[in-house]
Short mmCIF file of N, CA and C in Angstrom, two decimals:
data_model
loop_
_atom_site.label_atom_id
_atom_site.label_comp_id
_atom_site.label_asym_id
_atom_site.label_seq_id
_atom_site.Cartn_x
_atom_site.Cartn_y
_atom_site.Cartn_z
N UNK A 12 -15.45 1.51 -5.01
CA UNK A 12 -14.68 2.10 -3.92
C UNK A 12 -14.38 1.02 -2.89
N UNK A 13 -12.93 0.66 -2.38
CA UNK A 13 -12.78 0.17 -1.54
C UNK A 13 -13.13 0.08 -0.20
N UNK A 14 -13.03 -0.88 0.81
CA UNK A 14 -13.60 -0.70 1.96
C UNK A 14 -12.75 -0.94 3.01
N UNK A 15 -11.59 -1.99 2.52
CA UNK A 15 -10.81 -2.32 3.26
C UNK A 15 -9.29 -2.30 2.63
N UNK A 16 -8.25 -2.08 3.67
CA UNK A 16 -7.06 -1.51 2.99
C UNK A 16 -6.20 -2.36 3.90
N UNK A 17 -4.83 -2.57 3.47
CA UNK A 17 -3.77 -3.64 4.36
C UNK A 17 -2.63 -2.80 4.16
N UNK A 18 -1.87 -2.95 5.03
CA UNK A 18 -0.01 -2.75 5.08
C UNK A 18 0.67 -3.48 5.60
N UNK A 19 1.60 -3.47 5.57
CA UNK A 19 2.77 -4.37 5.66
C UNK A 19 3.38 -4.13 7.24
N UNK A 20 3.24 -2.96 8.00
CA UNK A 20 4.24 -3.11 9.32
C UNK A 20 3.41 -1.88 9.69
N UNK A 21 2.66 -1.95 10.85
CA UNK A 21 1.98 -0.81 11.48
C UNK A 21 2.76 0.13 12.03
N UNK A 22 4.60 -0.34 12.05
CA UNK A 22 4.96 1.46 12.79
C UNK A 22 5.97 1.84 11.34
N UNK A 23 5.42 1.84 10.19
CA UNK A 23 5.52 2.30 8.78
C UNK A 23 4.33 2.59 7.52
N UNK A 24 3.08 2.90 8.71
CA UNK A 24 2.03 3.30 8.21
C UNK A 24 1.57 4.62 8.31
N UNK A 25 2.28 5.35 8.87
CA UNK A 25 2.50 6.35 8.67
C UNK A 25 3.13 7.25 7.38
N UNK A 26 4.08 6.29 7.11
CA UNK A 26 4.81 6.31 5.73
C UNK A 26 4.89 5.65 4.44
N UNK A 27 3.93 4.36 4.86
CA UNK A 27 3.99 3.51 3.75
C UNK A 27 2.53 3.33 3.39
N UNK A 28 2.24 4.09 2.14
CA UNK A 28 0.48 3.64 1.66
C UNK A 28 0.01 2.42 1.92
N UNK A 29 -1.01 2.37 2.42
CA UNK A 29 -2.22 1.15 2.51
C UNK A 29 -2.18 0.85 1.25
N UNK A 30 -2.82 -0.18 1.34
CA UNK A 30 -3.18 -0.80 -0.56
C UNK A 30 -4.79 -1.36 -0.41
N UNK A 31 -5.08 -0.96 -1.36
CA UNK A 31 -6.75 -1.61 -1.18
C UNK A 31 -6.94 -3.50 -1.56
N UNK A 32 -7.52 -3.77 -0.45
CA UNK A 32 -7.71 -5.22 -0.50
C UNK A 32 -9.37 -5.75 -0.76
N UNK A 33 -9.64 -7.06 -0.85
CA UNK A 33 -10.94 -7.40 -0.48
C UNK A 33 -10.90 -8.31 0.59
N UNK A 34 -12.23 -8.44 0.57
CA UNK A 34 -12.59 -9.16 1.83
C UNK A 34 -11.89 -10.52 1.42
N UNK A 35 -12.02 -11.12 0.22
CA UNK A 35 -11.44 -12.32 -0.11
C UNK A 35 -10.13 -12.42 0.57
N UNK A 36 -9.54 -11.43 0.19
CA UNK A 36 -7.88 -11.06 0.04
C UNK A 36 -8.12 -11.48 1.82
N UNK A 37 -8.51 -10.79 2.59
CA UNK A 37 -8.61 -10.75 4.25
C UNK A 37 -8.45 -12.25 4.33
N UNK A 38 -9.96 -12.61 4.30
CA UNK A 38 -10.10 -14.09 4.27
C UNK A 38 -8.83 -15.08 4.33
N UNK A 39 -8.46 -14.93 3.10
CA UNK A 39 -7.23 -15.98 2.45
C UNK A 39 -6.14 -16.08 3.43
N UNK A 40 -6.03 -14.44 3.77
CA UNK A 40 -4.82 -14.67 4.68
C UNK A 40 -5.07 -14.99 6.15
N UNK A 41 -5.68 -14.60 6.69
CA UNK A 41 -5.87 -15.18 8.27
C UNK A 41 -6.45 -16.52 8.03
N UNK A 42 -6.62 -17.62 7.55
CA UNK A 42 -7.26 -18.67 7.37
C UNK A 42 -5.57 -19.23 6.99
N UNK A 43 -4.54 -18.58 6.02
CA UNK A 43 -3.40 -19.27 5.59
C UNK A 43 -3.62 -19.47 4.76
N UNK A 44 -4.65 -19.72 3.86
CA UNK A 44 -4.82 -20.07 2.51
C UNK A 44 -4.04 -19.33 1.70
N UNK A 45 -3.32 -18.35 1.79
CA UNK A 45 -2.04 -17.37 0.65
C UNK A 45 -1.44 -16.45 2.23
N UNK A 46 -0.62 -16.42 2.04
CA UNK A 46 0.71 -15.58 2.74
C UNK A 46 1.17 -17.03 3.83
N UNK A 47 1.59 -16.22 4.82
CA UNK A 47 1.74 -16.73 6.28
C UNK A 47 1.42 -16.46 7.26
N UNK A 48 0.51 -15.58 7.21
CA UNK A 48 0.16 -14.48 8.85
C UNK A 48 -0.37 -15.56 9.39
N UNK A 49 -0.84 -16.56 8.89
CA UNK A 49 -1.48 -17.81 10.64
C UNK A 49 -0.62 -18.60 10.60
N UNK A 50 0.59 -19.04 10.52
CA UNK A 50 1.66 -19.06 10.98
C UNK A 50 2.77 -18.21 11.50
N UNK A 51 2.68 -16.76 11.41
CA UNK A 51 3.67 -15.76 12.00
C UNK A 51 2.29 -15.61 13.61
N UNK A 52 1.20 -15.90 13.25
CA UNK A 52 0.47 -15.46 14.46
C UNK A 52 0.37 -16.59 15.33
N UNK A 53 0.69 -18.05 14.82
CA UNK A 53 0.65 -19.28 15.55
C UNK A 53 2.38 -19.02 16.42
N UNK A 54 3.17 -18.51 15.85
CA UNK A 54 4.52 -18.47 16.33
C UNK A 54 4.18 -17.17 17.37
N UNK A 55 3.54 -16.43 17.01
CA UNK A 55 3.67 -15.11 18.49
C UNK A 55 2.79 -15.58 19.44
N UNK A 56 1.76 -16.61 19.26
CA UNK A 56 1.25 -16.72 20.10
C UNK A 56 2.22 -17.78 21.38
N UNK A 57 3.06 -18.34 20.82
CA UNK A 57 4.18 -19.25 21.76
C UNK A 57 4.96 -17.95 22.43
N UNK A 58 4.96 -17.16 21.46
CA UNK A 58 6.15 -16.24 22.59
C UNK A 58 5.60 -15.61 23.27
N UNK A 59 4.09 -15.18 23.17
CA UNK A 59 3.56 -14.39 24.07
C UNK A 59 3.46 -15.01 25.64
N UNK A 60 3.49 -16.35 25.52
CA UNK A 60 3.51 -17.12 26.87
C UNK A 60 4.75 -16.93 27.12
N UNK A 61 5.57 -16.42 26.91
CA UNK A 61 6.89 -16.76 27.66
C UNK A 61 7.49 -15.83 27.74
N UNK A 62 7.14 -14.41 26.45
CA UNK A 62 7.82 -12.92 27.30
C UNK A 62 6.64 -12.11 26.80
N UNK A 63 6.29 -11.66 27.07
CA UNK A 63 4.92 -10.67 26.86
C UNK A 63 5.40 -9.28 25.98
N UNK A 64 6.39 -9.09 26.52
CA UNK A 64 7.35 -7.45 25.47
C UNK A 64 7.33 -7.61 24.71
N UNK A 65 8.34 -9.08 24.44
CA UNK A 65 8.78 -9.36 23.00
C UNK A 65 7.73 -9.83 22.19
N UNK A 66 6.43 -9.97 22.03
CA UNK A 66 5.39 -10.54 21.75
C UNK A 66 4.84 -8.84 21.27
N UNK A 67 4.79 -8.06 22.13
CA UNK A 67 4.58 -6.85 22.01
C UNK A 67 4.82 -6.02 21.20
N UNK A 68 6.54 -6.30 20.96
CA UNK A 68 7.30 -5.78 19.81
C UNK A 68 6.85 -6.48 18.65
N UNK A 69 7.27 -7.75 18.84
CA UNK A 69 6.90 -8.60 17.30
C UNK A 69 5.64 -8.75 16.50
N UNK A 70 4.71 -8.57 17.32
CA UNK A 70 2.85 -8.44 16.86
C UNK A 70 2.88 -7.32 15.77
N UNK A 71 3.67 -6.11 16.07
CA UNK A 71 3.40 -4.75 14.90
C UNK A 71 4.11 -5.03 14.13
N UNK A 72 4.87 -5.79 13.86
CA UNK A 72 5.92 -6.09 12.64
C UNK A 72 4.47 -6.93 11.48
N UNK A 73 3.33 -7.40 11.77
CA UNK A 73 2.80 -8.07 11.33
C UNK A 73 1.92 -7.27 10.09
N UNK A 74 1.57 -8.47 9.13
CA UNK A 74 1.05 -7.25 8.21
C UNK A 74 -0.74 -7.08 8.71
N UNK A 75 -0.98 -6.38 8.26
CA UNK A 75 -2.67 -5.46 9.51
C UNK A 75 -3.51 -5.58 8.14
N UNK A 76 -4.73 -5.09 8.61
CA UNK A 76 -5.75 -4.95 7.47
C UNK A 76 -6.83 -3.98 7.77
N UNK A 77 -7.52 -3.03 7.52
CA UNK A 77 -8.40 -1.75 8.28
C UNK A 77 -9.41 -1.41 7.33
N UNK A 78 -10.80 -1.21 7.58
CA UNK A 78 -11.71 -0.65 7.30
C UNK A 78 -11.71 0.93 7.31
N UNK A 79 -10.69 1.78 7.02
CA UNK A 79 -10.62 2.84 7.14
C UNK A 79 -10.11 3.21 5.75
N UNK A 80 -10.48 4.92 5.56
CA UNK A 80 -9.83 5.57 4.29
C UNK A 80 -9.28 6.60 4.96
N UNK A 81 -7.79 6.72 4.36
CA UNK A 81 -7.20 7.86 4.43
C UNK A 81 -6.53 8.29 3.18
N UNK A 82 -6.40 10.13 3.43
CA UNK A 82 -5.68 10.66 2.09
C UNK A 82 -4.62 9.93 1.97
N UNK A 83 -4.60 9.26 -0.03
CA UNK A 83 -3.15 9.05 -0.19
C UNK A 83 -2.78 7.81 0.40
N UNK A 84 -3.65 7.34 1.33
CA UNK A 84 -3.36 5.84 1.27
C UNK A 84 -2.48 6.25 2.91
N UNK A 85 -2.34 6.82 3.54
CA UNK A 85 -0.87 6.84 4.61
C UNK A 85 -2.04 7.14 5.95
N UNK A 86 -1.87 6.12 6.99
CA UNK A 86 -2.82 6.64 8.18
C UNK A 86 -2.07 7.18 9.04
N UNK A 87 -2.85 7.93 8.82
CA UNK A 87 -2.25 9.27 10.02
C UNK A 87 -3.82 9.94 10.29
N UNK A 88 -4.00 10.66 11.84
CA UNK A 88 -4.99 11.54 12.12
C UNK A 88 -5.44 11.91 11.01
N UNK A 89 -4.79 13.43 10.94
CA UNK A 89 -4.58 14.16 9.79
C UNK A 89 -5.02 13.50 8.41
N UNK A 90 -4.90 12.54 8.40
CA UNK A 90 -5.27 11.87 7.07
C UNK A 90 -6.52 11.19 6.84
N UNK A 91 -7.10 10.88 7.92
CA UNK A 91 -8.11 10.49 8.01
C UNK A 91 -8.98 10.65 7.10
N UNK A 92 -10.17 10.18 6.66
CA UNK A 92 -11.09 10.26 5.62
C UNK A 92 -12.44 9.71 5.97
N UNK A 93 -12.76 8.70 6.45
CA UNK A 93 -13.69 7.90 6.59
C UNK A 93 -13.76 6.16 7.39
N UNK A 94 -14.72 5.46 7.83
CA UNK A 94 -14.48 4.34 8.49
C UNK A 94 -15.86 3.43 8.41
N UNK A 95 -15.81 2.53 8.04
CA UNK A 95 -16.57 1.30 7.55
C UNK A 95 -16.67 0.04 8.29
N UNK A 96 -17.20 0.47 9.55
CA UNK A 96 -16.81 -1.16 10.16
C UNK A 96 -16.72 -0.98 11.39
N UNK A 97 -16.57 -1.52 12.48
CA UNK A 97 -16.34 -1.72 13.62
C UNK A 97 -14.71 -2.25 13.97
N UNK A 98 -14.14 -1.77 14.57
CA UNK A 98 -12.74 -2.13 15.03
C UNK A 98 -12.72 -3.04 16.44
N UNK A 99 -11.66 -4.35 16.02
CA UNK A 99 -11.83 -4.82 17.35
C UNK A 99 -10.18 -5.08 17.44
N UNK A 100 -10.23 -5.33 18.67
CA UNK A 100 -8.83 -5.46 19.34
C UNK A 100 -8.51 -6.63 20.04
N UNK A 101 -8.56 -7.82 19.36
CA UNK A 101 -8.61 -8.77 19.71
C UNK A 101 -7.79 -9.23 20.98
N UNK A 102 -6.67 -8.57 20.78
CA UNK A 102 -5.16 -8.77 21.70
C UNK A 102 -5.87 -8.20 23.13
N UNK A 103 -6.15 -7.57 23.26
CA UNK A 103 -6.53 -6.99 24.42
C UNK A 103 -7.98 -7.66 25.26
N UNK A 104 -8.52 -8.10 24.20
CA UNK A 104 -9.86 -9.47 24.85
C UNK A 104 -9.23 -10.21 25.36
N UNK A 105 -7.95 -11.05 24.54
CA UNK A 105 -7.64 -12.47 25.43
C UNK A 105 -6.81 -11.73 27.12
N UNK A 106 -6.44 -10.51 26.71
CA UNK A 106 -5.66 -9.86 28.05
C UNK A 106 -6.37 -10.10 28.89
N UNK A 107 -7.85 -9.18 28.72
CA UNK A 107 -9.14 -9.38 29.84
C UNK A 107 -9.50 -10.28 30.08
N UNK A 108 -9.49 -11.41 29.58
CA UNK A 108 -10.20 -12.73 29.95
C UNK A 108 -9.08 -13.25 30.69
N UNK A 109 -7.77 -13.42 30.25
CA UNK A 109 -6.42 -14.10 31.24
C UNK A 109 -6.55 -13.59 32.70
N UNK A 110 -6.99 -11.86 32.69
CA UNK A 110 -7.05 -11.28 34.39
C UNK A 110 -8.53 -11.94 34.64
N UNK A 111 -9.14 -11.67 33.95
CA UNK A 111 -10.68 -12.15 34.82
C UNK A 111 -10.67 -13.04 35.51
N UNK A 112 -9.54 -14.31 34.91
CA UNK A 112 -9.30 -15.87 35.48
C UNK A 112 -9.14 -15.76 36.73
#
């Protein structure tokens, strides 16, 4: 049984099944070792210094990865199933630490 699941664009996860991944699979990609997400995340992090919206908009276009099960693969409430893990929100740490400054 899987533990961790990925999609492709968080405001089409509603509609578009998760796919079950591994931790490897995680790994590979935030490190760059297979896809591009640390280069699509090295590029938002330049725009986030310079418009914060558009950084806003462009971050959910990104592909995600979740310790969660839902029916059917589609997260939604309603769909919910189960959760494995602790969720963090990374985006919102560096927020708090920029005001703390």
């Amino acid at each position: 049984m899987n533990t961790f699941f990925a999609g492709t664009n968080i405001r089409q996860s509603s509609a578009e099944p998760l796919k079950p991944v591994s931790l490897e699979w995680i790994k590979k990609h935030i490190s760059g070792e297979e896809g591009d997400l640390a280069m699509q995340t090295r590029r938002l992090r330049s725009v986030r210094r310079i418009d914060r919206q558009a950084f806003d908009q462009a971050k959910t276009s990104l592909p995600f990865f979740i310790a969660a099960r839902f029916k059917d693969g589609i997260r939604s409430t309603a769909n919910f199933e189960s959760i494995c893990g602790m969720t963090l929100d990374f985006d919102r740490c560096i927020e708090n630490a920029e005001q703390a400054q």
